[in-house]
Amino acid sequence: MRSSAPDPDPDPDPRSLGPHLASIGRSMVTIGPRRADLAPAVRIAASLAAPLVILLLTGHVQWSLFASFGAFTSIYARYVPTATRLRHHATVGLLLTICVGVGALIAQLAAAGVLGGAVHLGLTTVIGALAAAIGSVIVMSRGMRPTGAVFPVFATTAVASAPSVAPFWLALLIAGASALWCVVLGFLARWTGEANPDAALPETVGITGAMRRQEFSRYGFAALVSGIIAAATGIPSPYWAQVAAVVPLSAPGRRLQVERGLHRIVGTALGVGVTAFLLSFPSQPWQLLVWVILFQFLAEMFVLRNYSLALVFITPLALLMVQLANPRPVGALLAARVSETAIGAVVGIGSVLLAVALERRRRSRD
């Protein structure tokens, strides 16, 4: 269901969210019905595993961030016919490759001294907001799943914020090769139970220019505001806030968008605890890689059944993925993730409630 389609739930009243907290709490501990998740989860984990293992064996684990974001291509296009999956994978693979390349170019310019610290931070924040706005419109227009722009934002800003370890053309090559591997696995999935020829085609009819402009503005607004607030606090890596801010917007319906934002905060906090435990032991790169692949598999097994539970795996996956490519002090890394996620999720929820208030005001005037 598109995020810009009519809401299946009544709009939440910005002044009275209390009555809904109990149901939101229940949703955090309720696991949805089992689906045919095993085959796509194995495929998605394999999409990530192969490029990371190759980089580890060749002594280039510092490039793993580029390969990981290219491999996120495989997360899209579950439960669709093979031809649709190939089209969606080709589109999102190109999108994520460009995002990685743009981020690597920003990092390269910063490393060369062309961009000062404040300019680097500001440019990364603005480009991240543009990645959110453009990515969300592309995903909506093509009827792709998952909806939203989490991965374009994450790919652009994480690479731009990390130290430059390769020229941007090499980052493009690595991400593109990883995305191409996902396309190949997506095609082979027709023989592993994912062909699903009877699935409904993506809903793309009736998407108007006004709907695209609305999608562009709401994702761009949430990502930009959250990035500015996080940057103003002086917390390192404010891109985590931008990622968290666009998460609520992808849910189908305003009430579910608020719920998704609260899930993000709680699930991230629990996932940070898991990460803290794992990083409390000295680890070799190959051990982190094993955890990354395992968490990718577990995340895909539960992400459609319980989002807060999936975040217990998604959070360490993301943190370990960044740590594998660019090791940082663990305490600062984890504290930044919690605080910036809270900032981003609050901004995302606030933008949803602001939209509700503006729509009600407009309807009352008509």
mmCIF file of C-alpha atoms in Angstrom:
data_model
loop_
_atom_site.group_PDB
_atom_site.id
_atom_site.type_symbol
_atom_site.label_atom_id
_atom_site.label_comp_id
_atom_site.label_asym_id
_atom_site.label_seq_id
_atom_site.Cartn_x
_atom_site.Cartn_y
_atom_site.Cartn_z
ATOM 1 C CA MET A 1 0.000 0.000 0.000
ATOM 2 C CA ARG A 2 1.432 3.405 -0.882
ATOM 3 C CA SER A 3 2.100 5.826 1.918
ATOM 4 C CA SER A 4 0.263 8.548 0.028
ATOM 5 C CA ALA A 5 -2.895 6.497 -0.463
ATOM 6 C CA PRO A 6 -5.939 7.226 1.695
ATOM 7 C CA ASP A 7 -5.250 6.224 5.273
ATOM 8 C CA PRO A 8 -6.857 2.951 6.387
ATOM 9 C CA ASP A 9 -6.914 4.280 9.963
ATOM 10 C CA PRO A 10 -8.447 7.470 11.307
ATOM 11 C CA ASP A 11 -5.932 10.258 11.765
ATOM 12 C CA PRO A 12 -4.480 10.375 15.278
ATOM 13 C CA ASP A 13 -5.443 13.485 17.215
ATOM 14 C CA PRO A 14 -2.222 15.333 18.065
ATOM 15 C CA ARG A 15 -3.794 16.344 21.387
ATOM 16 C CA SER A 16 -4.907 12.896 22.547
ATOM 17 C CA LEU A 17 -2.443 10.120 21.846
ATOM 18 C CA GLY A 18 -2.847 8.633 25.317
ATOM 19 C CA PRO A 19 -5.683 6.205 24.467
ATOM 20 C CA HIS A 20 -3.585 4.712 21.677
ATOM 21 C CA LEU A 21 -0.491 3.939 23.762
ATOM 22 C CA ALA A 22 -1.910 0.680 25.125
ATOM 23 C CA SER A 23 -2.553 -0.693 21.646
ATOM 24 C CA ILE A 24 0.890 0.453 20.537
ATOM 25 C CA GLY A 25 2.409 -1.352 23.507
ATOM 26 C CA ARG A 26 0.598 -4.538 22.576
ATOM 27 C CA SER A 27 1.804 -4.260 18.990
ATOM 28 C CA MET A 28 5.392 -4.211 20.213
ATOM 29 C CA VAL A 29 5.073 -7.641 21.789
ATOM 30 C CA THR A 30 2.718 -9.234 19.262
ATOM 31 C CA ILE A 31 4.290 -11.267 16.466
ATOM 32 C CA GLY A 32 2.290 -11.382 13.259
ATOM 33 C CA PRO A 33 1.341 -14.560 11.431
ATOM 34 C CA ARG A 34 4.085 -16.591 9.842
ATOM 35 C CA ARG A 35 4.736 -15.954 6.159
ATOM 36 C CA ALA A 36 6.952 -17.562 3.558
ATOM 37 C CA ASP A 37 9.948 -15.658 4.913
ATOM 38 C CA LEU A 38 12.660 -18.313 4.849
ATOM 39 C CA ALA A 39 13.494 -18.253 1.129
ATOM 40 C CA PRO A 40 13.748 -14.435 0.832
ATOM 41 C CA ALA A 41 15.644 -14.208 4.124
ATOM 42 C CA VAL A 42 18.244 -16.709 2.895
ATOM 43 C CA ARG A 43 18.514 -14.906 -0.450
ATOM 44 C CA ILE A 44 18.954 -11.497 1.192
ATOM 45 C CA ALA A 45 21.562 -12.828 3.619
ATOM 46 C CA ALA A 46 23.442 -14.456 0.732
ATOM 47 C CA SER A 47 23.299 -11.179 -1.196
ATOM 48 C CA LEU A 48 25.172 -9.510 1.648
ATOM 49 C CA ALA A 49 27.455 -12.412 2.524
ATOM 50 C CA ALA A 50 29.141 -12.973 -0.840
ATOM 51 C CA PRO A 51 30.585 -9.470 -1.435
ATOM 52 C CA LEU A 52 31.625 -9.081 2.203
ATOM 53 C CA VAL A 53 33.443 -12.418 2.242
ATOM 54 C CA ILE A 54 35.243 -11.527 -0.988
ATOM 55 C CA LEU A 55 36.404 -8.203 0.450
ATOM 56 C CA LEU A 56 37.522 -9.861 3.681
ATOM 57 C CA LEU A 57 39.502 -12.570 1.881
ATOM 58 C CA THR A 58 41.179 -10.032 -0.409
ATOM 59 C CA GLY A 59 42.152 -7.765 2.488
ATOM 60 C CA HIS A 60 39.823 -4.877 1.604
ATOM 61 C CA VAL A 61 37.296 -4.980 4.424
ATOM 62 C CA GLN A 62 37.467 -1.165 4.589
ATOM 63 C CA TRP A 63 35.367 -1.150 1.420
ATOM 64 C CA SER A 64 32.612 -3.240 2.985
ATOM 65 C CA LEU A 65 30.309 -0.241 3.469
ATOM 66 C CA PHE A 66 30.050 0.222 -0.310
ATOM 67 C CA ALA A 67 29.298 -3.456 -0.881
ATOM 68 C CA SER A 68 26.760 -3.595 1.955
ATOM 69 C CA PHE A 69 24.653 -0.762 0.617
ATOM 70 C CA GLY A 70 24.714 -2.234 -2.866
ATOM 71 C CA ALA A 71 23.569 -5.532 -1.352
ATOM 72 C CA PHE A 72 20.542 -3.858 0.226
ATOM 73 C CA THR A 73 19.061 -4.027 -3.277
ATOM 74 C CA SER A 74 17.936 -7.545 -2.410
ATOM 75 C CA ILE A 75 15.667 -6.316 0.397
ATOM 76 C CA TYR A 76 13.209 -5.004 -2.177
ATOM 77 C CA ALA A 77 10.657 -6.947 -4.217
ATOM 78 C CA ARG A 78 9.511 -9.786 -1.994
ATOM 79 C CA TYR A 79 6.506 -11.866 -3.020
ATOM 80 C CA VAL A 80 6.317 -10.541 -6.582
ATOM 81 C CA PRO A 81 6.622 -12.191 -10.010
ATOM 82 C CA THR A 82 10.180 -12.717 -11.222
ATOM 83 C CA ALA A 83 9.941 -10.118 -14.005
ATOM 84 C CA THR A 84 8.741 -7.495 -11.532
ATOM 85 C CA ARG A 85 11.534 -8.390 -9.113
ATOM 86 C CA LEU A 86 14.143 -7.969 -11.834
ATOM 87 C CA ARG A 87 12.793 -4.536 -12.786
ATOM 88 C CA HIS A 88 12.642 -3.371 -9.197
ATOM 89 C CA HIS A 89 16.086 -4.729 -8.365
ATOM 90 C CA ALA A 90 17.588 -3.038 -11.416
ATOM 91 C CA THR A 91 15.970 0.283 -10.465
ATOM 92 C CA VAL A 92 16.838 0.259 -6.782
ATOM 93 C CA GLY A 93 20.293 -1.179 -7.480
ATOM 94 C CA LEU A 94 21.055 1.800 -9.711
ATOM 95 C CA LEU A 95 19.579 4.181 -7.121
ATOM 96 C CA LEU A 96 21.659 2.788 -4.248
ATOM 97 C CA THR A 97 24.801 2.693 -6.380
ATOM 98 C CA ILE A 98 24.374 6.381 -7.207
ATOM 99 C CA CYS A 99 23.757 7.149 -3.528
ATOM 100 C CA VAL A 100 26.980 5.375 -2.557
ATOM 101 C CA GLY A 101 28.881 7.203 -5.295
ATOM 102 C CA VAL A 102 27.567 10.606 -4.197
ATOM 103 C CA GLY A 103 28.425 9.860 -0.581
ATOM 104 C CA ALA A 104 31.915 8.671 -1.524
ATOM 105 C CA LEU A 105 32.492 11.831 -3.572
ATOM 106 C CA ILE A 106 31.548 14.013 -0.583
ATOM 107 C CA ALA A 107 33.868 12.001 1.685
ATOM 108 C CA GLN A 108 36.671 12.242 -0.881
ATOM 109 C CA LEU A 109 36.298 16.026 -1.162
ATOM 110 C CA ALA A 110 36.312 16.334 2.623
ATOM 111 C CA ALA A 111 39.460 14.198 2.897
ATOM 112 C CA ALA A 112 41.165 16.377 0.273
ATOM 113 C CA GLY A 113 40.409 19.496 2.277
ATOM 114 C CA VAL A 114 38.013 20.915 -0.300
ATOM 115 C CA LEU A 115 35.153 20.751 2.211
ATOM 116 C CA GLY A 116 35.697 22.080 5.705
ATOM 117 C CA GLY A 117 34.132 20.408 8.722
ATOM 118 C CA ALA A 118 31.022 22.569 8.883
ATOM 119 C CA VAL A 119 30.556 22.574 5.115
ATOM 120 C CA HIS A 120 31.006 18.793 4.994
ATOM 121 C CA LEU A 121 28.387 18.306 7.709
ATOM 122 C CA GLY A 122 25.943 20.738 6.134
ATOM 123 C CA LEU A 123 26.347 19.303 2.641
ATOM 124 C CA THR A 124 25.883 15.753 3.927
ATOM 125 C CA THR A 125 22.683 16.784 5.711
ATOM 126 C CA VAL A 126 21.231 18.532 2.653
ATOM 127 C CA ILE A 127 22.208 15.737 0.251
ATOM 128 C CA GLY A 128 20.735 13.207 2.684
ATOM 129 C CA ALA A 129 17.444 15.100 2.644
ATOM 130 C CA LEU A 130 17.481 15.148 -1.163
ATOM 131 C CA ALA A 131 18.197 11.406 -1.205
ATOM 132 C CA ALA A 132 15.160 10.890 1.038
ATOM 133 C CA ALA A 133 12.918 13.059 -1.135
ATOM 134 C CA ILE A 134 14.020 11.675 -4.508
ATOM 135 C CA GLY A 135 14.265 8.080 -3.315
ATOM 136 C CA SER A 136 10.762 8.107 -1.846
ATOM 137 C CA VAL A 137 9.270 9.415 -5.092
ATOM 138 C CA ILE A 138 11.063 6.757 -7.153
ATOM 139 C CA VAL A 139 9.943 3.978 -4.816
ATOM 140 C CA MET A 140 6.342 5.220 -4.805
ATOM 141 C CA SER A 141 6.199 5.738 -8.562
ATOM 142 C CA ARG A 142 7.452 2.204 -9.240
ATOM 143 C CA GLY A 143 5.248 0.599 -6.598
ATOM 144 C CA MET A 144 8.261 -0.906 -4.861
ATOM 145 C CA ARG A 145 8.321 -2.556 -1.460
ATOM 146 C CA PRO A 146 9.482 -1.710 1.138
ATOM 147 C CA THR A 147 8.130 1.788 0.738
ATOM 148 C CA GLY A 148 9.940 4.892 1.843
ATOM 149 C CA ALA A 149 13.540 6.015 1.532
ATOM 150 C CA VAL A 150 15.458 4.521 4.459
ATOM 151 C CA PHE A 151 18.133 2.845 2.356
ATOM 152 C CA PRO A 152 18.878 5.739 -0.032
ATOM 153 C CA VAL A 153 19.290 8.080 2.958
ATOM 154 C CA PHE A 154 21.420 5.594 4.874
ATOM 155 C CA ALA A 155 23.635 4.797 1.889
ATOM 156 C CA THR A 156 24.285 8.435 1.015
ATOM 157 C CA THR A 157 24.876 9.838 4.479
ATOM 158 C CA ALA A 158 26.776 6.930 6.043
ATOM 159 C CA VAL A 159 29.300 6.828 3.207
ATOM 160 C CA ALA A 160 29.593 10.627 3.133
ATOM 161 C CA SER A 161 30.204 10.723 6.907
ATOM 162 C CA ALA A 162 32.833 7.968 6.959
ATOM 163 C CA PRO A 163 36.536 8.601 6.266
ATOM 164 C CA SER A 164 37.343 8.343 2.564
ATOM 165 C CA VAL A 165 38.909 4.935 1.883
ATOM 166 C CA ALA A 166 38.534 4.829 -1.905
ATOM 167 C CA PRO A 167 37.918 7.177 -4.835
ATOM 168 C CA PHE A 168 34.264 7.627 -5.642
ATOM 169 C CA TRP A 169 34.534 5.714 -8.915
ATOM 170 C CA LEU A 170 35.754 2.644 -7.033
ATOM 171 C CA ALA A 171 32.901 2.980 -4.540
ATOM 172 C CA LEU A 172 30.510 3.102 -7.488
ATOM 173 C CA LEU A 173 32.082 -0.018 -8.968
ATOM 174 C CA ILE A 174 31.906 -1.995 -5.727
ATOM 175 C CA ALA A 175 28.326 -0.985 -4.939
ATOM 176 C CA GLY A 176 27.262 -1.639 -8.539
ATOM 177 C CA ALA A 177 28.834 -5.098 -8.560
ATOM 178 C CA SER A 178 27.117 -5.927 -5.277
ATOM 179 C CA ALA A 179 23.777 -4.712 -6.642
ATOM 180 C CA LEU A 180 24.269 -6.776 -9.804
ATOM 181 C CA TRP A 181 24.826 -9.849 -7.648
ATOM 182 C CA CYS A 182 21.445 -9.130 -6.037
ATOM 183 C CA VAL A 183 19.803 -8.983 -9.466
ATOM 184 C CA VAL A 184 21.274 -12.386 -10.321
ATOM 185 C CA LEU A 185 20.047 -13.908 -7.062
ATOM 186 C CA GLY A 186 16.649 -12.313 -7.599
ATOM 187 C CA PHE A 187 16.385 -14.083 -10.941
ATOM 188 C CA LEU A 188 17.528 -17.419 -9.498
ATOM 189 C CA ALA A 189 14.902 -17.063 -6.769
ATOM 190 C CA ARG A 190 12.276 -18.188 -9.267
ATOM 191 C CA TRP A 191 13.489 -21.744 -8.541
ATOM 192 C CA THR A 192 13.614 -21.377 -4.753
ATOM 193 C CA GLY A 193 9.947 -20.649 -4.095
ATOM 194 C CA GLU A 194 9.865 -16.887 -4.706
ATOM 195 C CA ALA A 195 8.505 -16.830 -8.255
ATOM 196 C CA ASN A 196 4.939 -16.114 -7.061
ATOM 197 C CA PRO A 197 3.413 -15.610 -10.546
ATOM 198 C CA ASP A 198 -0.032 -15.007 -9.064
ATOM 199 C CA ALA A 199 1.020 -11.998 -6.996
ATOM 200 C CA ALA A 200 -0.767 -8.716 -7.635
ATOM 201 C CA LEU A 201 1.173 -6.245 -9.738
ATOM 202 C CA PRO A 202 2.421 -3.088 -7.982
ATOM 203 C CA GLU A 203 -0.115 -0.269 -7.736
ATOM 204 C CA THR A 204 1.212 2.580 -9.852
ATOM 205 C CA VAL A 205 -1.923 3.722 -11.661
ATOM 206 C CA GLY A 206 -3.378 6.995 -10.464
ATOM 207 C CA ILE A 207 -0.197 8.464 -8.975
ATOM 208 C CA THR A 208 -0.466 12.169 -9.742
ATOM 209 C CA GLY A 209 2.085 14.925 -9.826
ATOM 210 C CA ALA A 210 0.578 16.336 -6.650
ATOM 211 C CA MET A 211 1.115 13.002 -4.885
ATOM 212 C CA ARG A 212 4.742 12.947 -5.993
ATOM 213 C CA ARG A 213 5.273 16.497 -4.768
ATOM 214 C CA GLN A 214 3.711 15.628 -1.431
ATOM 215 C CA GLU A 215 5.951 12.579 -1.079
ATOM 216 C CA PHE A 216 9.017 14.618 -2.014
ATOM 217 C CA SER A 217 8.234 17.397 0.459
ATOM 218 C CA ARG A 218 7.343 15.289 3.486
ATOM 219 C CA TYR A 219 10.388 13.023 3.246
ATOM 220 C CA GLY A 220 12.700 15.902 2.441
ATOM 221 C CA PHE A 221 11.294 17.990 5.304
ATOM 222 C CA ALA A 222 11.632 15.241 7.933
ATOM 223 C CA ALA A 223 15.169 14.318 6.863
ATOM 224 C CA LEU A 224 16.358 17.928 6.667
ATOM 225 C CA VAL A 225 14.887 19.057 10.002
ATOM 226 C CA SER A 226 16.130 16.001 11.882
ATOM 227 C CA GLY A 227 19.594 16.350 10.393
ATOM 228 C CA ILE A 228 19.804 20.031 11.332
ATOM 229 C CA ILE A 229 18.678 19.364 14.908
ATOM 230 C CA ALA A 230 21.086 16.460 15.353
ATOM 231 C CA ALA A 231 23.965 18.447 13.868
ATOM 232 C CA ALA A 232 23.201 21.385 16.164
ATOM 233 C CA THR A 233 23.523 19.164 19.238
ATOM 234 C CA GLY A 234 27.104 18.327 18.288
ATOM 235 C CA ILE A 235 26.435 14.582 18.346
ATOM 236 C CA PRO A 236 28.710 12.730 15.917
ATOM 237 C CA SER A 237 27.139 11.153 12.820
ATOM 238 C CA PRO A 238 23.818 13.028 12.747
ATOM 239 C CA TYR A 239 22.769 10.931 9.764
ATOM 240 C CA TRP A 240 21.307 8.365 12.172
ATOM 241 C CA ALA A 241 18.653 10.975 12.978
ATOM 242 C CA GLN A 242 17.824 11.420 9.294
ATOM 243 C CA VAL A 243 17.436 7.679 8.854
ATOM 244 C CA ALA A 244 15.156 7.439 11.894
ATOM 245 C CA ALA A 245 13.066 10.431 10.793
ATOM 246 C CA VAL A 246 11.985 8.890 7.492
ATOM 247 C CA VAL A 247 11.085 5.513 9.024
ATOM 248 C CA PRO A 248 7.631 6.473 10.380
ATOM 249 C CA LEU A 249 6.594 7.986 7.052
ATOM 250 C CA SER A 250 6.727 4.647 5.249
ATOM 251 C CA ALA A 251 3.895 3.054 7.233
ATOM 252 C CA PRO A 252 0.441 2.878 5.536
ATOM 253 C CA GLY A 253 -1.664 5.290 7.568
ATOM 254 C CA ARG A 254 -1.034 8.095 10.018
ATOM 255 C CA ARG A 255 -1.795 6.071 13.132
ATOM 256 C CA LEU A 256 0.583 3.352 12.004
ATOM 257 C CA GLN A 257 3.199 5.990 11.197
ATOM 258 C CA VAL A 258 3.156 7.192 14.808
ATOM 259 C CA GLU A 259 3.326 3.583 15.954
ATOM 260 C CA ARG A 260 6.287 2.894 13.657
ATOM 261 C CA GLY A 261 8.190 5.832 15.122
ATOM 262 C CA LEU A 262 7.687 4.588 18.688
ATOM 263 C CA HIS A 263 8.712 1.092 17.632
ATOM 264 C CA ARG A 264 11.878 2.606 16.193
ATOM 265 C CA ILE A 265 12.861 4.154 19.508
ATOM 266 C CA VAL A 266 12.166 1.076 21.640
ATOM 267 C CA GLY A 267 13.591 -1.457 19.185
ATOM 268 C CA THR A 268 16.729 0.603 18.633
ATOM 269 C CA ALA A 269 17.356 0.897 22.371
ATOM 270 C CA LEU A 270 17.099 -2.885 22.738
ATOM 271 C CA GLY A 271 19.298 -3.422 19.690
ATOM 272 C CA VAL A 272 21.943 -1.086 21.097
ATOM 273 C CA GLY A 273 22.014 -3.295 24.187
ATOM 274 C CA VAL A 274 22.681 -6.336 21.994
ATOM 275 C CA THR A 275 25.423 -4.448 20.169
ATOM 276 C CA ALA A 276 27.035 -3.336 23.427
ATOM 277 C CA PHE A 277 27.206 -6.947 24.568
ATOM 278 C CA LEU A 278 28.758 -8.151 21.318
ATOM 279 C CA LEU A 279 31.332 -5.351 21.185
ATOM 280 C CA SER A 280 32.312 -5.862 24.816
ATOM 281 C CA PHE A 281 34.488 -8.744 23.584
ATOM 282 C CA PRO A 282 37.561 -8.325 21.375
ATOM 283 C CA SER A 283 36.469 -9.302 17.865
ATOM 284 C CA GLN A 284 38.208 -9.970 14.592
ATOM 285 C CA PRO A 285 36.721 -8.628 11.337
ATOM 286 C CA TRP A 286 35.587 -12.099 10.277
ATOM 287 C CA GLN A 287 33.633 -12.459 13.515
ATOM 288 C CA LEU A 288 31.845 -9.145 12.954
ATOM 289 C CA LEU A 289 31.086 -10.253 9.420
ATOM 290 C CA VAL A 290 29.457 -13.448 10.686
ATOM 291 C CA TRP A 291 27.260 -11.439 13.044
ATOM 292 C CA VAL A 292 26.297 -9.005 10.267
ATOM 293 C CA ILE A 293 25.144 -11.828 7.997
ATOM 294 C CA LEU A 294 23.270 -13.587 10.812
ATOM 295 C CA PHE A 295 21.484 -10.413 11.877
ATOM 296 C CA GLN A 296 20.531 -9.679 8.268
ATOM 297 C CA PHE A 297 18.882 -13.101 8.063
ATOM 298 C CA LEU A 298 17.053 -12.689 11.399
ATOM 299 C CA ALA A 299 15.906 -9.179 10.527
ATOM 300 C CA GLU A 300 14.315 -10.400 7.311
ATOM 301 C CA MET A 301 12.616 -13.261 9.132
ATOM 302 C CA PHE A 302 10.780 -10.872 11.481
ATOM 303 C CA VAL A 303 10.593 -7.433 9.864
ATOM 304 C CA LEU A 304 7.122 -8.032 8.415
ATOM 305 C CA ARG A 305 5.848 -9.703 11.589
ATOM 306 C CA ASN A 306 7.033 -7.360 14.353
ATOM 307 C CA TYR A 307 9.034 -4.233 13.548
ATOM 308 C CA SER A 308 10.312 -3.550 17.064
ATOM 309 C CA LEU A 309 11.594 -7.134 17.347
ATOM 310 C CA ALA A 310 13.233 -6.875 13.937
ATOM 311 C CA LEU A 311 15.048 -3.746 15.136
ATOM 312 C CA VAL A 312 16.742 -5.815 17.809
ATOM 313 C CA PHE A 313 18.566 -7.398 14.857
ATOM 314 C CA ILE A 314 18.584 -4.437 12.452
ATOM 315 C CA THR A 315 20.314 -2.135 14.948
ATOM 316 C CA PRO A 316 23.364 -4.330 15.605
ATOM 317 C CA LEU A 317 23.448 -5.178 11.891
ATOM 318 C CA ALA A 318 23.778 -1.486 10.997
ATOM 319 C CA LEU A 319 26.198 -0.656 13.794
ATOM 320 C CA LEU A 320 28.455 -3.641 13.175
ATOM 321 C CA MET A 321 28.389 -2.952 9.449
ATOM 322 C CA VAL A 322 29.662 0.583 10.064
ATOM 323 C CA GLN A 323 32.124 -0.637 12.691
ATOM 324 C CA LEU A 324 33.496 -3.257 10.306
ATOM 325 C CA ALA A 325 34.402 -0.631 7.715
ATOM 326 C CA ASN A 326 35.303 2.223 10.058
ATOM 327 C CA PRO A 327 36.031 1.195 13.683
ATOM 328 C CA ARG A 328 35.052 3.818 16.264
ATOM 329 C CA PRO A 329 35.036 4.006 20.070
ATOM 330 C CA VAL A 330 32.166 1.781 21.101
ATOM 331 C CA GLY A 331 30.710 3.990 23.823
ATOM 332 C CA ALA A 332 30.450 7.057 21.600
ATOM 333 C CA LEU A 333 29.027 5.002 18.744
ATOM 334 C CA LEU A 334 26.235 3.483 20.829
ATOM 335 C CA ALA A 335 25.341 6.694 22.664
ATOM 336 C CA ALA A 336 25.110 8.555 19.362
ATOM 337 C CA ARG A 337 22.851 5.893 17.887
ATOM 338 C CA VAL A 338 20.365 6.061 20.775
ATOM 339 C CA SER A 339 20.214 9.851 20.998
ATOM 340 C CA GLU A 340 20.060 10.462 17.258
ATOM 341 C CA THR A 341 17.412 7.791 16.749
ATOM 342 C CA ALA A 342 15.282 9.460 19.421
ATOM 343 C CA ILE A 343 15.717 12.851 17.727
ATOM 344 C CA GLY A 344 14.866 11.472 14.302
ATOM 345 C CA ALA A 345 11.889 9.420 15.426
ATOM 346 C CA VAL A 346 10.424 12.382 17.334
ATOM 347 C CA VAL A 347 10.846 14.608 14.272
ATOM 348 C CA GLY A 348 9.228 11.929 12.087
ATOM 349 C CA ILE A 349 6.280 11.556 14.451
ATOM 350 C CA GLY A 350 6.030 15.323 14.779
ATOM 351 C CA SER A 351 5.862 15.749 11.015
ATOM 352 C CA VAL A 352 3.013 13.215 10.885
ATOM 353 C CA LEU A 353 1.066 15.027 13.606
ATOM 354 C CA LEU A 354 1.756 18.383 11.957
ATOM 355 C CA ALA A 355 0.356 17.065 8.675
ATOM 356 C CA VAL A 356 -2.771 15.842 10.499
ATOM 357 C CA ALA A 357 -3.279 19.207 12.164
ATOM 358 C CA LEU A 358 -2.846 21.105 8.894
ATOM 359 C CA GLU A 359 -5.260 18.820 7.046
ATOM 360 C CA ARG A 360 -7.909 19.201 9.743
ATOM 361 C CA ARG A 361 -7.495 22.944 9.695
ATOM 362 C CA ARG A 362 -7.867 22.990 5.925
ATOM 363 C CA ARG A 363 -10.982 20.782 6.048
ATOM 364 C CA SER A 364 -12.541 23.007 8.696
ATOM 365 C CA ARG A 365 -12.099 26.021 6.421
ATOM 366 C CA ASP A 366 -13.616 24.322 3.352
#
